[in-house]
CSV table of C-alpha atoms in Angstrom, one decimal:
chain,number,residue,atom,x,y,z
A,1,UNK,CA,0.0,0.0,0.0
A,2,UNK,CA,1.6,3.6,-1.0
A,3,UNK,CA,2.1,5.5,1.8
A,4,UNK,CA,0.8,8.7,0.7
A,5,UNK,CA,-2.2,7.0,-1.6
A,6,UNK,CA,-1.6,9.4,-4.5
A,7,UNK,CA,-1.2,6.9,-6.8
A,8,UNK,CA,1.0,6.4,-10.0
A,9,UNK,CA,0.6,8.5,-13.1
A,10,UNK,CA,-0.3,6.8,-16.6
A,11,UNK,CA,-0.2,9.8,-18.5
A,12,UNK,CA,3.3,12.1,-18.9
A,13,UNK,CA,1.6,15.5,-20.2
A,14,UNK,CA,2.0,18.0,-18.1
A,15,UNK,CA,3.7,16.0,-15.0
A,16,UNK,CA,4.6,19.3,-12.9
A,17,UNK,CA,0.7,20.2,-13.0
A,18,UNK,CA,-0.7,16.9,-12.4
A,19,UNK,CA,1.6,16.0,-9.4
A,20,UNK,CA,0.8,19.6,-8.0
A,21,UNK,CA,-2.9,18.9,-7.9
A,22,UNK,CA,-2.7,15.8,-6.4
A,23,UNK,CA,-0.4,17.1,-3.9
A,24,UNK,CA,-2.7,19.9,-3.4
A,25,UNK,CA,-6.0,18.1,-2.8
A,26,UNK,CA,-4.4,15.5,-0.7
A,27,UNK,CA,-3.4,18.3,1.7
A,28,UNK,CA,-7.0,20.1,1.5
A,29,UNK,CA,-8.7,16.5,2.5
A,30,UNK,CA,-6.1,16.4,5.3
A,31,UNK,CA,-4.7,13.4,3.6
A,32,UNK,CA,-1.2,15.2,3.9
A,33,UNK,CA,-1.1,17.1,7.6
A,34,UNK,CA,0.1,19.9,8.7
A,35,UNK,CA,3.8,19.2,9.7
A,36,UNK,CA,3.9,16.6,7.4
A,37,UNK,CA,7.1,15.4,5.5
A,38,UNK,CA,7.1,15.9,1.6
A,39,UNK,CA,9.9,13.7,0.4
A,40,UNK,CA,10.4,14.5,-3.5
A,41,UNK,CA,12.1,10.9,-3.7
A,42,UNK,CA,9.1,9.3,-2.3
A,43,UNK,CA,6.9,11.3,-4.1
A,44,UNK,CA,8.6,10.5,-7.2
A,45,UNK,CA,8.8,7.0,-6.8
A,46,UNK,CA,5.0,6.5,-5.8
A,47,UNK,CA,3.8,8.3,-8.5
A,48,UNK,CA,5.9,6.7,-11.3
A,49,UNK,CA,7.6,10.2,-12.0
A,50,UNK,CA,11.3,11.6,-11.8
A,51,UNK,CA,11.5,14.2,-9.2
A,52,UNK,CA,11.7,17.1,-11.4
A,53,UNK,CA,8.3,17.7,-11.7
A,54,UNK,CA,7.8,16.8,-8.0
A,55,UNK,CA,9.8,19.6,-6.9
A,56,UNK,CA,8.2,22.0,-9.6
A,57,UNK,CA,4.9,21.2,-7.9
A,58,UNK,CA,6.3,21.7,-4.1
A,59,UNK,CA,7.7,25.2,-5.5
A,60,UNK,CA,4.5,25.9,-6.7
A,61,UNK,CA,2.5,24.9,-3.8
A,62,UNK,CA,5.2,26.9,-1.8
A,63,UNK,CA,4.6,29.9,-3.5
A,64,UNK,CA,0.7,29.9,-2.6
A,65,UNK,CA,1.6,28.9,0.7
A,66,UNK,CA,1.0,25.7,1.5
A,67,UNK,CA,4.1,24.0,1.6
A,68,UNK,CA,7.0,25.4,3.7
A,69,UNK,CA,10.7,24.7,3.1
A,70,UNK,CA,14.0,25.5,4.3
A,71,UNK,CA,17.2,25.1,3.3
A,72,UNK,CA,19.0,21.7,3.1
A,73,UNK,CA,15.4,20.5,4.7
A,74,UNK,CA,12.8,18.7,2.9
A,75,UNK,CA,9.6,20.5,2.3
A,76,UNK,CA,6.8,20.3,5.0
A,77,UNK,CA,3.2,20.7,4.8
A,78,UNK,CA,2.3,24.6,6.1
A,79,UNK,CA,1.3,24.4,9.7
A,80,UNK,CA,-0.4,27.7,9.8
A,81,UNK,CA,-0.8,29.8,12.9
A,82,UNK,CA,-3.9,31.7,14.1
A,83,UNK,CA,-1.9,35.1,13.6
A,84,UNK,CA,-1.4,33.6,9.9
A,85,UNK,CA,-5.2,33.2,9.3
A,86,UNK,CA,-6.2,36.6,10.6
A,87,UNK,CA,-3.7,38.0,8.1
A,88,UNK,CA,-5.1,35.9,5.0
A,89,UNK,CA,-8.2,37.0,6.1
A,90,UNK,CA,-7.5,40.6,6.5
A,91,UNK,CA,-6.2,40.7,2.6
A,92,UNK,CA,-9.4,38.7,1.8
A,93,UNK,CA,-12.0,41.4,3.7
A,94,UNK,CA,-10.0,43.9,1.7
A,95,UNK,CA,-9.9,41.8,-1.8
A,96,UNK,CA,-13.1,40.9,-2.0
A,97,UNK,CA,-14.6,43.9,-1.1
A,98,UNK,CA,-13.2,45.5,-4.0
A,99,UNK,CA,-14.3,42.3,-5.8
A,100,UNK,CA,-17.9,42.2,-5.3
A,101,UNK,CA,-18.1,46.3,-6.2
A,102,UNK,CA,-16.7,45.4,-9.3
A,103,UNK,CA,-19.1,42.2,-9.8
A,104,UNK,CA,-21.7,44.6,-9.8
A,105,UNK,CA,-20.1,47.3,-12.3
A,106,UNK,CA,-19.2,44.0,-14.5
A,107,UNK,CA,-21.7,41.0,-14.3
A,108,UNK,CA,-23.4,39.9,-17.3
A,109,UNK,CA,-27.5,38.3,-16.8
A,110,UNK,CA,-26.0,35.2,-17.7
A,111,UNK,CA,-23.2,35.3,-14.6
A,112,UNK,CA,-26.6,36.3,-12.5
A,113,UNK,CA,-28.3,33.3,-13.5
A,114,UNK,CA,-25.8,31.0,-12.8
A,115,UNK,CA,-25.6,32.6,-9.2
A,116,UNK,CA,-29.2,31.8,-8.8
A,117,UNK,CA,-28.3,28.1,-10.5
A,118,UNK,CA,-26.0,27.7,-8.1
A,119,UNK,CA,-27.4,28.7,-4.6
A,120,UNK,CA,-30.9,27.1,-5.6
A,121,UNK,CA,-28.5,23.2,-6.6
A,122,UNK,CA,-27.4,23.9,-2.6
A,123,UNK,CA,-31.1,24.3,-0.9
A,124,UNK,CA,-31.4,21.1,-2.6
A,125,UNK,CA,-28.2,19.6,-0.7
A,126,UNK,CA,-29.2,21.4,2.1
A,127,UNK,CA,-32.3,19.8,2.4
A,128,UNK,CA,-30.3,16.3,1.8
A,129,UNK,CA,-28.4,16.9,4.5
A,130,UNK,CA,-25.4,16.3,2.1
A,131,UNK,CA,-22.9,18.5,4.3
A,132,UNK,CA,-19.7,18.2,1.5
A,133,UNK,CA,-21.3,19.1,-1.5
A,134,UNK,CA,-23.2,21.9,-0.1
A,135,UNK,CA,-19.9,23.6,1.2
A,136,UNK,CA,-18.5,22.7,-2.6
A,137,UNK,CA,-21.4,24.8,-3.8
A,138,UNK,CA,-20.8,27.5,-1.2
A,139,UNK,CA,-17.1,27.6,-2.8
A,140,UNK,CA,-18.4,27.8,-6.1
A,141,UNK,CA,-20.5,30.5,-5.7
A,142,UNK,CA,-18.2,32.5,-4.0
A,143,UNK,CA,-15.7,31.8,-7.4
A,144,UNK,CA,-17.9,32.8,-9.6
A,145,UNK,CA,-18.3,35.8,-7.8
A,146,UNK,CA,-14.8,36.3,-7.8
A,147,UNK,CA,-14.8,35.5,-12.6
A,148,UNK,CA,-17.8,38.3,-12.5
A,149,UNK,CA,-15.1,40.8,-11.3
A,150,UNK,CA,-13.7,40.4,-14.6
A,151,UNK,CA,-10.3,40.4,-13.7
A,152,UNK,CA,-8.2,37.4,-14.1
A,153,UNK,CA,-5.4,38.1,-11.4
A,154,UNK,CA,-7.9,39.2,-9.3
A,155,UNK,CA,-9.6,35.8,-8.9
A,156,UNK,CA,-6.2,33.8,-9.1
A,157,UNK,CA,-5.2,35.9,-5.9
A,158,UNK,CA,-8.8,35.2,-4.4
A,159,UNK,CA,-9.1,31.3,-5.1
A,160,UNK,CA,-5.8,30.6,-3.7
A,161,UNK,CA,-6.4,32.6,-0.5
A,162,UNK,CA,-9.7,30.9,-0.1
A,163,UNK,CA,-8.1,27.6,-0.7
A,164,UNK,CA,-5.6,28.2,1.9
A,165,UNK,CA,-8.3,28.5,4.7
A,166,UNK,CA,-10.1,25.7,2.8
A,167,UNK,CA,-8.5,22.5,5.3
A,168,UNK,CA,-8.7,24.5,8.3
A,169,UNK,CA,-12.2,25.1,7.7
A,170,UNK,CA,-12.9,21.4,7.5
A,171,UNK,CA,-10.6,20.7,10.8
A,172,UNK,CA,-13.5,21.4,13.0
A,173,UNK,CA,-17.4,20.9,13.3
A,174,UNK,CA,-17.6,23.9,15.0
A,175,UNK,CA,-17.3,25.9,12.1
A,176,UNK,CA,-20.3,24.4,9.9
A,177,UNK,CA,-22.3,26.6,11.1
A,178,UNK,CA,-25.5,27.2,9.5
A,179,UNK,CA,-26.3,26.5,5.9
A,180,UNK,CA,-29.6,28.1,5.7
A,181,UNK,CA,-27.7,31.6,6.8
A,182,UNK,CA,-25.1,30.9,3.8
A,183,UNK,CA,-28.2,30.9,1.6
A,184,UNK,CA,-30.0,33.3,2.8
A,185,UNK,CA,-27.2,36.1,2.5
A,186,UNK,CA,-25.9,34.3,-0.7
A,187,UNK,CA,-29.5,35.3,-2.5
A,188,UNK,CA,-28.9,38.9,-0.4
A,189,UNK,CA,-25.7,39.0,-2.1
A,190,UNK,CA,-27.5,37.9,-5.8
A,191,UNK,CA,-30.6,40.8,-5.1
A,192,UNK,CA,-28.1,43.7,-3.8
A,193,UNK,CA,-26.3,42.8,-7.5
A,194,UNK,CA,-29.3,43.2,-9.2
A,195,UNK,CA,-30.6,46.4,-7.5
A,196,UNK,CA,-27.2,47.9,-8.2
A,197,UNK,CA,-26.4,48.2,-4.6
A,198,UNK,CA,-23.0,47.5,-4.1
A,199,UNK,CA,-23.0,49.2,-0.4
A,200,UNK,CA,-25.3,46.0,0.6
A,201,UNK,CA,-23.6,44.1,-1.6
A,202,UNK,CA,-20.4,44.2,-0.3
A,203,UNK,CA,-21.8,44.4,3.8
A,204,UNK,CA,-23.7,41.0,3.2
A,205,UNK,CA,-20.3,39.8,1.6
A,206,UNK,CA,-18.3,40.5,4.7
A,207,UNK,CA,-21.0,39.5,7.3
A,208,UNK,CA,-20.7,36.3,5.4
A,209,UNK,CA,-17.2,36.6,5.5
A,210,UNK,CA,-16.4,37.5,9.2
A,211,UNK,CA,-18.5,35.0,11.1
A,212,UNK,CA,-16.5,31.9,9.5
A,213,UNK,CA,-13.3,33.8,10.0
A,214,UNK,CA,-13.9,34.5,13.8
A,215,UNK,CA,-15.0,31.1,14.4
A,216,UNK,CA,-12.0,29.8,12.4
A,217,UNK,CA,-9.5,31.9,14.5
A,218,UNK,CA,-10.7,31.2,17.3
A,219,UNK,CA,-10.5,26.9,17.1
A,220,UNK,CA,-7.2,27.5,15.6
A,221,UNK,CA,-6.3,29.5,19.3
A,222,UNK,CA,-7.8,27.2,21.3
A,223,UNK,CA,-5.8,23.9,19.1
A,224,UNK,CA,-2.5,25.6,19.4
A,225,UNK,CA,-3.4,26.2,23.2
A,226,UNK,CA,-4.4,22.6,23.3
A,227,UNK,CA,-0.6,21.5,22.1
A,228,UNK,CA,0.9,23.9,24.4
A,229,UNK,CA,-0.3,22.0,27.5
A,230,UNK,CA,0.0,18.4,26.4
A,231,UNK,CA,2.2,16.5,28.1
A,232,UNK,CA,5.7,16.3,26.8
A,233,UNK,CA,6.8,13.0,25.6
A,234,UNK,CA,9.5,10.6,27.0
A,235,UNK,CA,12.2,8.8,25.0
């Protein structure tokens, strides 16, 4: 059995991009911890690959901050700190404030429709009680937010800030929270577009975007807390 279950590659195109999304997912399903080891060789050798690409990817995944390395060290899955959310977040209040303002400047009918598509797919899971693919619906909406800003960069920056938070979100059920207030201000969100109201717009945005982060910074406290009183071990 491979040790980090990513599995071999049977197609060569693109190696570097391949081998970085499968890094990447395994470390957003908490397949690959924070703390964790990245050995290229061993990465290389499960995956069928030579390690060029591998360390490609790890660069890659270093630059958007979820791998850490040092040198003559092997790369490390980021262990980030509660001070390190509150900063990702404080770009993000500021990012996709000026995101949303310029949603509503640039959305088409059909980017509005598929907002509504979208938030009406999660009632439905919602109702299922289908807990995963309603919070993949709640990051979908909030990407297609981020395309109707019509700015490219803009939405790279956003996605991979989001993403970031994305396995710490999942690390507790304390932050769930409650789906029917994600809907409720996602169709806010949808009517304060329509209206042309991007005051509302973009307060519903960061209501929606503050209670999440608060909760998140706060379990992150009261982990790191938690490891600071455990016992330290014997050898």
């Amino acid at each position: 059995m491979s040790w980090l279950g990513l599995g071999k590659l049977e197609s060569y195109n693109t190696l570097s991009s391949v081998v970085y999304n499968r890094l990447k997912q395994a470390i957003l399903e908490g397949r690959l911890e924070p703390g964790q080891k990245l050995v290229a060789l061993q990465i290389a050798e499960e995956m069928g690959v030579s390690r060029m690409p591998v360390r490609e990817a790890l660069k890659r995944l270093e630059a958007e901050g979820f791998v850490f390395s040092s040198p003559h060290k092997e790369a490390v899955v980021a262990d980030l700190s509660p001070e390190d959310i509150e900063r990702i977040y404080e770009i993000r209040r500021v990012l996709e404030a000026f995101a949303i303002r310029k949603a509503c400047l640039n959305i088409t009918e059909n980017q509005i429709k598929e907002l509504e598509r979208i938030v009406e797919e999660a009632e439905v899971l919602m109702k299922r009680g289908e807990d995963g693919l309603f919070q993949e619906k709640n990051d979908e909406f909030h990407f297609a937010l981020f395309e109707a800003a019509d700015n490219d960069k803009l939405a790279q920056i956003l996605t991979n800030l989001w993403e970031q938070c994305k396995y710490y979100r999942a690390l507790g059920t304390v932050l769930k929270g409650k789906p029917e207030v994600s809907l409720a201000e996602h169709r806010g969100i949808i009517k304060a577009i329509r209206d042309g109201d991007p005051d509302t717009a973009e307060r519903i945005l960061m209501e929606h975007t503050n209670r999440p982060a608060n909760a998140l910074v706060e379990f992150l406290k009261m982990r790191e807390a938690g490891k600071r009183r455990a016992p330290a071990a014997h050898l």
